[in-house]
Amino acid sequence: MADRSLRGMRIGAQSLQSEDGVVFADRADYTYRCEVCSRETVMTFSTEAELPETWECRYCGAAATLLVDSKPVEIDRSGEKVARTHWDMLLERRTRAELEEILQERLNYLRARRGQKIGA
């Protein structure tokens, strides 16, 4: 078994690739300011990269906004969909008067099943 072992190399400890001929992308530093703790975070991105408008604050975890010329970037939220509740979807299908009528019918049905007086 000892004759099959590899000698002179730590497997996985070092890469066999070299950095010869590698051209690194141009990089630039961009600053993000947290909306909660007001701390600034400097991130390094490639100059060709599309910059995210927000970044997670490394201090408190809240959303930090990209600063351009020491001012926060205006984030366009017009394309975002607003979450609809079940009530909103129900009101798209029925009017409030129809819902009142259906409610009253169901209450009358349940009261009749229990043997209660309908007017009570």
Short mmCIF file of C-alpha atoms in Angstrom, two decimals:
data_model
loop_
_atom_site.label_atom_id
_atom_site.label_comp_id
_atom_site.label_asym_id
_atom_site.label_seq_id
_atom_site.Cartn_x
_atom_site.Cartn_y
_atom_site.Cartn_z
CA MET A 1 0.00 0.00 0.00
CA ALA A 2 2.86 2.38 0.78
CA ASP A 3 4.25 1.92 -2.73
CA ARG A 4 1.03 3.31 -4.28
CA SER A 5 0.94 6.59 -2.37
CA LEU A 6 1.74 9.87 -4.10
CA ARG A 7 4.89 11.48 -2.85
CA GLY A 8 5.92 15.11 -2.91
CA MET A 9 2.45 16.62 -3.48
CA ARG A 10 -0.25 17.70 -1.07
CA ILE A 11 -3.42 16.83 -2.93
CA GLY A 12 -5.95 19.67 -2.88
CA ALA A 13 -3.72 21.99 -0.90
CA GLN A 14 -2.28 23.89 -3.83
CA SER A 15 -3.57 24.74 -7.27
CA LEU A 16 -1.61 23.63 -10.29
CA GLN A 17 -2.83 26.64 -12.26
CA SER A 18 -0.74 29.77 -12.48
CA GLU A 19 -1.72 33.39 -13.03
CA ASP A 20 0.59 33.74 -16.03
CA GLY A 21 -1.20 35.40 -18.94
CA VAL A 22 -4.31 36.25 -16.89
CA VAL A 23 -5.64 39.76 -17.49
CA PHE A 24 -7.72 41.02 -14.61
CA ALA A 25 -10.82 43.12 -15.30
CA ASP A 26 -10.75 46.81 -14.44
CA ARG A 27 -12.33 47.37 -11.05
CA ALA A 28 -13.86 50.30 -9.23
CA ASP A 29 -15.10 50.94 -5.70
CA TYR A 30 -18.76 51.84 -5.13
CA THR A 31 -20.29 53.04 -1.89
CA TYR A 32 -23.61 51.93 -0.42
CA ARG A 33 -25.27 53.75 2.52
CA CYS A 34 -27.59 51.90 4.87
CA GLU A 35 -31.06 53.40 5.36
CA VAL A 36 -31.27 52.12 8.95
CA CYS A 37 -27.86 52.52 10.60
CA SER A 38 -26.47 55.16 8.15
CA ARG A 39 -23.17 53.31 7.82
CA GLU A 40 -21.41 53.16 4.48
CA THR A 41 -20.15 49.99 2.83
CA VAL A 42 -17.57 50.11 0.03
CA MET A 43 -17.86 47.30 -2.53
CA THR A 44 -15.52 46.56 -5.44
CA PHE A 45 -17.09 45.63 -8.79
CA SER A 46 -15.84 45.28 -12.33
CA THR A 47 -16.25 48.50 -14.30
CA GLU A 48 -18.23 46.48 -16.89
CA ALA A 49 -20.61 44.98 -14.32
CA GLU A 50 -24.21 46.14 -13.93
CA LEU A 51 -24.37 47.64 -10.45
CA PRO A 52 -27.15 46.62 -8.07
CA GLU A 53 -29.11 49.59 -6.73
CA THR A 54 -29.28 48.06 -3.26
CA TRP A 55 -26.93 45.88 -1.24
CA GLU A 56 -27.34 44.20 2.12
CA CYS A 57 -25.72 46.24 4.90
CA ARG A 58 -22.90 44.25 6.46
CA TYR A 59 -23.55 45.84 9.87
CA CYS A 60 -27.32 45.51 10.38
CA GLY A 61 -28.56 43.51 7.37
CA ALA A 62 -30.98 46.19 6.10
CA ALA A 63 -31.02 47.49 2.52
CA ALA A 64 -28.17 49.86 1.65
CA THR A 65 -28.61 52.17 -1.35
CA LEU A 66 -25.94 52.91 -3.95
CA LEU A 67 -24.45 56.42 -3.70
CA VAL A 68 -23.66 58.39 -6.85
CA ASP A 69 -21.93 61.73 -6.24
CA SER A 70 -22.62 61.28 -2.48
CA LYS A 71 -26.39 61.09 -3.10
CA PRO A 72 -28.55 57.95 -3.00
CA VAL A 73 -29.74 56.58 -6.32
CA GLU A 74 -33.47 57.02 -7.01
CA ILE A 75 -34.92 53.51 -7.22
CA ASP A 76 -37.75 53.08 -9.73
CA ARG A 77 -40.41 50.94 -8.06
CA SER A 78 -43.14 51.58 -10.64
CA GLY A 79 -42.70 48.16 -12.24
CA GLU A 80 -43.12 46.25 -8.99
CA LYS A 81 -46.38 44.45 -8.47
CA VAL A 82 -48.26 45.08 -5.27
CA ALA A 83 -49.25 41.87 -3.50
CA ARG A 84 -52.98 41.28 -3.63
CA THR A 85 -54.77 39.80 -0.65
CA HIS A 86 -57.56 37.25 -0.79
CA TRP A 87 -59.98 40.05 0.03
CA ASP A 88 -58.76 42.10 -2.96
CA MET A 89 -59.23 39.17 -5.31
CA LEU A 90 -62.68 38.48 -3.88
CA LEU A 91 -63.74 42.10 -4.43
CA GLU A 92 -62.68 41.75 -8.08
CA ARG A 93 -65.26 38.99 -8.55
CA ARG A 94 -68.14 40.18 -6.34
CA THR A 95 -69.60 43.44 -5.09
CA ARG A 96 -69.91 44.14 -1.41
CA ALA A 97 -73.72 43.84 -1.63
CA GLU A 98 -73.40 40.36 -3.18
CA LEU A 99 -71.01 39.31 -0.41
CA GLU A 100 -73.45 40.55 2.27
CA GLU A 101 -76.25 38.56 0.61
CA ILE A 102 -74.14 35.37 0.42
CA LEU A 103 -73.09 35.79 4.05
CA GLN A 104 -76.68 36.14 5.16
CA GLU A 105 -77.71 33.04 3.17
CA ARG A 106 -74.92 30.97 4.76
CA LEU A 107 -75.75 32.19 8.26
CA ASN A 108 -79.42 31.30 7.73
CA TYR A 109 -78.43 27.85 6.46
CA LEU A 110 -76.17 27.20 9.47
CA ARG A 111 -78.77 28.42 11.94
CA ALA A 112 -81.43 26.21 10.30
CA ARG A 113 -79.12 23.19 10.62
CA ARG A 114 -78.66 23.88 14.32
CA GLY A 115 -82.37 24.40 14.86
CA GLN A 116 -82.08 28.06 15.84
CA LYS A 117 -84.59 30.68 14.97
CA ILE A 118 -83.61 32.47 11.75
CA GLY A 119 -84.44 36.00 12.92
CA ALA A 120 -82.40 35.70 16.14
#
